[in-house]
Coordinates of C-alpha atoms in Angstrom, one line a residue:
X16 CA 8.3 -29.7 8.2
X17 CA 9.9 -26.4 7.0
X18 CA 13.6 -26.6 7.7
X19 CA 16.3 -23.9 7.2
X20 CA 19.2 -25.1 5.1
X21 CA 22.7 -25.4 6.4
X22 CA 25.0 -22.4 6.1
X23 CA 26.2 -22.1 2.5
X24 CA 29.3 -20.5 1.0
X25 CA 28.8 -16.7 0.8
X26 CA 28.1 -15.2 -2.7
X27 CA 29.7 -12.1 -4.0
X28 CA 26.5 -10.1 -4.1
X29 CA 23.3 -9.6 -2.0
X30 CA 19.9 -8.3 -3.1
X31 CA 17.4 -6.0 -1.6
X32 CA 14.1 -4.6 -2.8
X33 CA 13.4 -0.9 -2.3
X34 CA 10.5 1.4 -2.9
X35 CA 10.9 3.0 -6.3
X36 CA 7.6 4.9 -6.9
X37 CA 5.0 5.6 -4.2
X38 CA 1.6 4.3 -5.4
X39 CA -1.5 6.3 -4.9
X40 CA -3.6 5.3 -1.9
X41 CA -6.2 3.7 -4.2
X42 CA -3.7 2.1 -6.7
X43 CA -2.5 -1.5 -7.0
X44 CA 1.1 -2.5 -6.6
X45 CA 2.7 -3.1 -9.9
X46 CA 6.2 -3.8 -11.4
X47 CA 7.1 -0.1 -11.2
X48 CA 6.4 0.2 -7.4
X49 CA 9.7 -1.4 -6.3
X50 CA 13.1 -2.2 -7.8
X51 CA 15.6 -4.9 -7.0
X52 CA 19.1 -3.7 -6.2
X53 CA 22.3 -5.7 -6.1
X54 CA 25.1 -4.7 -3.7
X55 CA 28.5 -6.3 -2.8
X56 CA 28.0 -8.7 0.1
X57 CA 31.3 -7.4 1.5
X58 CA 29.5 -4.1 2.2
X59 CA 27.4 -5.9 4.8
X60 CA 30.2 -7.6 6.6
X61 CA 30.2 -6.8 10.3
X62 CA 32.2 -3.6 11.1
X63 CA 31.6 -3.6 14.8
X64 CA 31.9 -6.4 17.4
X65 CA 28.1 -6.1 18.1
X66 CA 27.0 -6.7 14.5
X67 CA 25.8 -10.0 13.0
X68 CA 25.3 -11.0 9.3
X69 CA 22.2 -13.0 8.7
X70 CA 21.3 -15.0 5.6
X71 CA 17.6 -14.6 5.2
X72 CA 15.7 -17.9 4.4
X73 CA 12.0 -16.8 4.7
X74 CA 10.3 -13.4 4.6
X75 CA 6.9 -12.7 6.0
X76 CA 4.3 -11.1 3.7
X77 CA 1.6 -9.2 5.6
X78 CA -1.3 -7.0 4.5
X79 CA -0.2 -4.2 6.7
X80 CA 2.7 -3.6 4.4
X81 CA 0.4 -1.8 2.1
X82 CA -0.1 0.9 4.7
X83 CA 3.7 1.6 4.7
X84 CA 3.4 2.7 1.1
X85 CA 0.8 5.5 1.9
X86 CA 1.6 9.0 3.0
X87 CA -0.7 11.6 4.6
X88 CA -3.6 9.5 5.6
X89 CA -4.7 10.6 9.2
X90 CA -5.8 7.1 10.2
X91 CA -2.7 5.4 9.0
X92 CA -0.6 4.2 12.0
X93 CA 2.3 2.8 9.9
X94 CA 5.5 4.8 9.3
X95 CA 5.6 5.5 5.6
X96 CA 8.5 3.9 3.7
X97 CA 10.8 6.5 2.0
X98 CA 11.7 6.3 -1.7
X99 CA 14.8 4.2 -2.0
X100 CA 14.2 2.5 1.4
X101 CA 14.2 -1.3 1.7
X102 CA 10.8 -2.7 2.4
X103 CA 10.4 -3.7 6.0
X104 CA 9.5 -7.3 6.9
X105 CA 9.9 -9.9 9.6
X106 CA 12.3 -12.7 8.6
X107 CA 13.9 -15.9 9.7
X108 CA 17.4 -16.8 8.8
X109 CA 20.8 -18.2 9.8
X110 CA 23.8 -16.4 11.3
X111 CA 26.6 -16.6 8.7
X112 CA 29.2 -14.2 9.8
X113 CA 30.4 -12.5 13.1
X114 CA 32.9 -9.8 13.7
X115 CA 36.4 -11.1 14.6
X116 CA 36.1 -9.5 18.0
X117 CA 32.5 -10.7 18.6
X118 CA 31.9 -12.0 22.2
X119 CA 28.1 -12.2 22.2
X120 CA 25.6 -15.0 22.5
X121 CA 25.2 -16.1 18.9
X122 CA 27.2 -18.6 16.9
X123 CA 27.6 -19.3 13.1
X124 CA 24.7 -21.4 12.1
X125 CA 22.2 -20.2 14.7
X126 CA 18.6 -19.9 13.4
X127 CA 17.2 -16.5 14.3
X128 CA 14.3 -14.2 13.8
X129 CA 14.7 -10.5 12.9
X130 CA 13.3 -7.6 10.9
X131 CA 15.8 -7.7 8.1
X132 CA 13.2 -6.7 5.4
X133 CA 13.1 -7.7 1.8
X134 CA 16.8 -8.7 1.5
X135 CA 18.8 -11.8 0.9
X136 CA 21.3 -10.9 3.6
X137 CA 20.9 -8.5 6.5
X138 CA 23.5 -6.8 8.7
X139 CA 21.9 -6.3 12.2
X140 CA 22.9 -5.5 15.7
X141 CA 22.9 -8.4 18.1
X142 CA 20.1 -6.7 20.0
X143 CA 17.9 -6.8 16.9
X144 CA 17.9 -10.6 16.5
X145 CA 16.6 -13.5 18.6
X146 CA 17.6 -17.1 18.6
X147 CA 14.8 -19.5 17.6
X148 CA 14.0 -22.4 19.8
X149 CA 12.8 -25.4 17.7
X150 CA 11.4 -28.8 18.7
X151 CA 10.0 -31.8 16.8
X152 CA 6.7 -29.9 16.4
X153 CA 7.9 -26.3 16.3
X154 CA 9.9 -25.3 13.2
X155 CA 11.8 -22.1 12.6
X156 CA 9.3 -20.9 10.1
X157 CA 6.6 -21.0 12.8
X158 CA 8.1 -17.8 14.2
X159 CA 6.7 -16.1 11.1
X160 CA 3.3 -17.7 11.7
X161 CA 1.7 -18.8 15.0
X162 CA 4.7 -17.8 17.1
X163 CA 5.4 -14.6 15.2
X164 CA 3.6 -11.3 14.9
X165 CA 0.5 -12.8 13.3
X166 CA 0.0 -15.4 16.0
X167 CA 0.7 -12.9 18.8
X168 CA -1.7 -10.5 17.3
X169 CA -4.5 -13.1 17.4
X170 CA -3.5 -14.1 20.9
X171 CA -3.6 -10.7 22.5
X172 CA -6.6 -9.6 20.5
X173 CA -8.7 -12.5 21.7
X174 CA -7.4 -12.8 25.3
X175 CA -7.0 -9.2 26.3
X176 CA -9.3 -7.1 24.0
X177 CA -11.9 -9.8 23.2
X178 CA -11.7 -11.6 26.6
X179 CA -13.2 -14.6 24.9
X180 CA -15.0 -17.1 27.3
X181 CA -16.1 -20.7 27.0
X182 CA -19.6 -21.0 25.5
X183 CA -19.5 -17.6 23.7
X184 CA -19.9 -17.1 20.0
X185 CA -16.8 -15.7 18.2
X186 CA -17.0 -14.5 14.6
X187 CA -13.6 -14.0 12.7
X188 CA -13.4 -12.1 9.4
X189 CA -10.4 -12.9 7.2
X190 CA -10.5 -16.3 8.9
X191 CA -8.4 -18.2 6.4
X192 CA -5.5 -15.7 6.6
X193 CA -2.5 -15.8 8.9
X194 CA -4.0 -13.9 11.8
X195 CA -7.6 -15.0 11.3
X196 CA -6.8 -18.8 11.2
X197 CA -4.8 -18.5 14.4
X198 CA -7.7 -16.5 16.0
X199 CA -10.1 -19.2 15.0
X200 CA -8.1 -21.9 16.7
X201 CA -7.4 -19.9 19.8
X202 CA -11.1 -19.2 20.2
X203 CA -11.8 -23.0 19.9
X204 CA -9.2 -23.7 22.6
X205 CA -11.1 -21.3 24.9
X206 CA -14.3 -23.3 24.3
X207 CA -16.1 -20.8 22.0
X208 CA -18.3 -21.5 19.1
X209 CA -16.3 -20.2 16.1
X210 CA -17.8 -18.8 12.9
X211 CA -15.2 -18.0 10.3
X212 CA -15.7 -15.8 7.3
X213 CA -13.6 -16.4 4.2
X214 CA -13.8 -16.0 0.4
X215 CA -14.6 -19.2 -1.6
X216 CA -15.3 -22.8 -0.9
X217 CA -11.7 -23.9 -0.7
X218 CA -11.0 -21.6 2.2
X219 CA -14.2 -22.5 3.9
X220 CA -13.5 -26.2 3.6
X221 CA -10.0 -25.6 5.1
X222 CA -11.5 -23.8 8.1
X223 CA -14.0 -26.6 8.9
X224 CA -12.1 -29.8 7.9
X225 CA -8.5 -28.8 8.9
X226 CA -9.0 -26.2 11.7
X227 CA -12.2 -27.7 13.1
X228 CA -14.2 -24.5 13.4
X229 CA -18.0 -24.8 13.8
X230 CA -19.2 -22.7 10.8
X231 CA -17.5 -21.3 7.8
X232 CA -19.3 -18.5 5.8
X233 CA -18.3 -17.7 2.2
X234 CA -18.7 -13.9 1.8
X235 CA -18.7 -14.4 -2.0
X236 CA -21.8 -16.5 -1.8
X237 CA -25.2 -14.9 -2.8
X238 CA -26.6 -16.2 0.4
X239 CA -23.9 -14.8 2.7
X240 CA -26.1 -12.1 4.4
X241 CA -28.7 -14.6 5.3
X242 CA -26.2 -17.2 6.5
X243 CA -24.4 -14.5 8.6
X244 CA -27.6 -13.8 10.5
X245 CA -28.5 -17.5 10.8
X246 CA -25.1 -18.3 12.4
X247 CA -26.1 -16.5 15.6
X248 CA -25.5 -13.4 17.6
X249 CA -22.0 -12.3 18.3
X250 CA -20.2 -12.1 21.6
X251 CA -16.7 -11.5 20.1
X252 CA -16.1 -10.2 16.6
X253 CA -12.4 -10.4 15.6
X254 CA -12.2 -8.2 12.6
X255 CA -9.4 -8.2 9.9
X256 CA -11.5 -6.8 7.1
X257 CA -13.6 -3.8 8.1
X258 CA -16.0 -2.1 5.7
X259 CA -19.5 -3.6 5.2
X260 CA -18.6 -6.8 7.1
X261 CA -18.0 -4.8 10.2
X262 CA -21.3 -3.1 9.7
X263 CA -23.0 -6.5 9.5
X264 CA -21.4 -7.5 12.8
X265 CA -22.6 -4.3 14.5
X266 CA -26.1 -5.2 13.5
X267 CA -25.8 -8.7 15.0
X268 CA -24.5 -8.3 18.5
X269 CA -25.2 -10.0 21.8
X270 CA -25.4 -7.9 25.0
X271 CA -21.9 -6.7 26.1
X272 CA -20.3 -7.9 22.9
X273 CA -16.7 -7.0 22.2
X274 CA -15.5 -6.1 18.7
X275 CA -11.7 -6.5 18.3
X276 CA -10.5 -4.2 15.5
X277 CA -7.3 -5.9 14.3
X278 CA -7.2 -4.7 10.7
X279 CA -9.2 -3.6 7.7
X280 CA -7.8 -5.2 4.6
X281 CA -10.9 -4.2 2.6
X282 CA -9.9 -0.6 3.1
X283 CA -6.2 -0.8 2.3
X284 CA -5.1 0.7 -0.9
X285 CA -8.3 2.8 -1.2
X286 CA -10.1 5.6 0.4
X287 CA -11.8 4.1 3.4
X288 CA -15.6 4.0 3.6
X289 CA -17.4 4.8 6.8
X290 CA -19.5 2.4 8.9
X291 CA -23.1 3.1 9.8
X292 CA -24.0 0.7 12.6
X293 CA -22.0 2.2 15.6
X294 CA -25.2 3.3 17.4
X295 CA -26.0 -0.4 18.0
X296 CA -23.1 -0.3 20.5
X297 CA -25.3 1.7 22.8
X298 CA -28.3 -0.6 23.4
X299 CA -26.1 -3.7 23.4
X300 CA -23.6 -2.1 25.9
X301 CA -21.0 -3.3 23.5
X302 CA -17.4 -2.3 23.1
X303 CA -15.3 -1.8 19.9
X304 CA -11.5 -1.4 20.4
X305 CA -8.4 -1.4 18.3
X306 CA -5.0 -2.4 19.4
X307 CA -1.4 -2.9 18.3
X308 CA 0.5 -6.1 19.1
X309 CA 3.6 -3.9 19.8
X310 CA 1.9 -2.7 23.0
X311 CA 2.2 -6.2 24.4
X312 CA 5.9 -6.7 23.6
X313 CA 6.8 -7.3 27.3
X314 CA 4.4 -10.3 27.3
X315 CA 5.6 -12.0 24.1
X316 CA 7.6 -14.7 25.8
X317 CA 4.7 -15.9 28.0
X318 CA 2.4 -15.9 24.9
X319 CA 4.9 -17.8 22.9
X320 CA 5.2 -20.4 25.6
X321 CA 1.5 -20.9 25.6
X322 CA 1.2 -21.1 21.8
X323 CA 4.2 -23.5 21.6
X324 CA 2.4 -25.8 24.0
X325 CA -0.7 -25.8 21.9
X326 CA 1.3 -26.5 18.8
X327 CA 3.0 -29.4 20.6
X328 CA -0.5 -30.7 21.6
X329 CA -1.8 -30.4 18.1
X330 CA -4.4 -27.7 19.0
X331 CA -2.9 -25.1 16.7
X332 CA -1.9 -25.7 13.1
X333 CA -0.3 -23.2 10.8
X334 CA -0.6 -23.7 7.0
X335 CA 2.0 -21.8 5.0
X336 CA 1.6 -20.5 1.5
X337 CA 5.2 -20.6 0.2
X338 CA 5.8 -18.0 -2.5
X339 CA 8.9 -17.8 -4.8
X340 CA 11.1 -16.2 -6.1
X341 CA 12.5 -13.5 -3.9
X342 CA 12.6 -11.0 -6.7
X343 CA 8.8 -11.2 -7.0
X344 CA 8.1 -10.0 -3.4
X345 CA 6.0 -7.0 -4.7
X346 CA 3.8 -9.3 -6.7
X347 CA 3.5 -11.7 -3.8
X348 CA 2.2 -8.8 -1.7
X349 CA -0.2 -7.8 -4.4
X350 CA -1.5 -11.4 -4.5
X351 CA -1.9 -11.4 -0.7
X352 CA -4.0 -8.3 -0.9
X353 CA -6.2 -10.0 -3.5
X354 CA -6.7 -12.9 -1.1
X355 CA -5.2 -15.7 -3.2
X356 CA -3.5 -17.4 -0.2
X357 CA -4.8 -19.9 2.3
X358 CA -2.9 -19.5 5.6
X359 CA 0.3 -17.6 6.2
X360 CA 2.2 -16.3 3.2
X361 CA 6.0 -16.3 3.3
X362 CA 8.6 -16.0 0.6
X363 CA 11.3 -18.6 0.4
X364 CA 14.6 -16.9 -0.4

């Protein structure tokens, strides 16, 4: 279990990590990209009755963060981070201070989820945080995994865009990552045959032995292309990678297949390459569609109830890759983009 610690005495300073130098679109993140700033914690004390001070315990690290560092790309849907701005991130933490006139719904010690960013302490409006409901099976950290943005992305991508059905074949790229591993398990719950694509034997073994998918394909293997074709034709392709892997899927479709374009990590931090197989959508009467989980925000609670039930039943598991220390968040992001993690990467603060 991953437990949040009790409320601790407040320190004199808080830390935040801000963008120092904007990297080129095709450049790696290095030690010069961000800088750590120390500020007096007193500067974050609530000034209005509606404000809440949260001590951050875990920070979500996501591939899409790389897009927030890029300007002037027409396909980039992310709002670019400004120089000197704190890196945005989903976080879980504990309420540690309230305004003396606060009359809201939170108490000191409440576990909450919020978008505090790369910080050790965050000052937020009450409307910007949500109390976390935990059980013996559901931990607070799960709200950065299966019950957070990654899990909800997999849920809506498969159920609404992919419309996965029992007996169908579902391929998932980036299958050992946070979104992909949840997508694999959700597809199995719906009765699909699941083929997961990941890099290396350790990740492939995890997908089969721990998550119970039917086939795991190692894209680093010299036989990958042949094994991809052998695994069968595709009814639903849940894509987190893009690039040549998406082209391979386009050439291997069943009639009326659905391609769910969730992300394209192979294209982040570089000039994107085009795909060549889109004409196969025509004879296969197939559909390729992108989406944003934010479009489903009014349905989050229902989705979280369903996912919580599957966690309780042991049908969904979330492995966490715990990274430390906080000050190395930029390197943790760089490592995520290199694919070193199995499961959901979070930073323990």
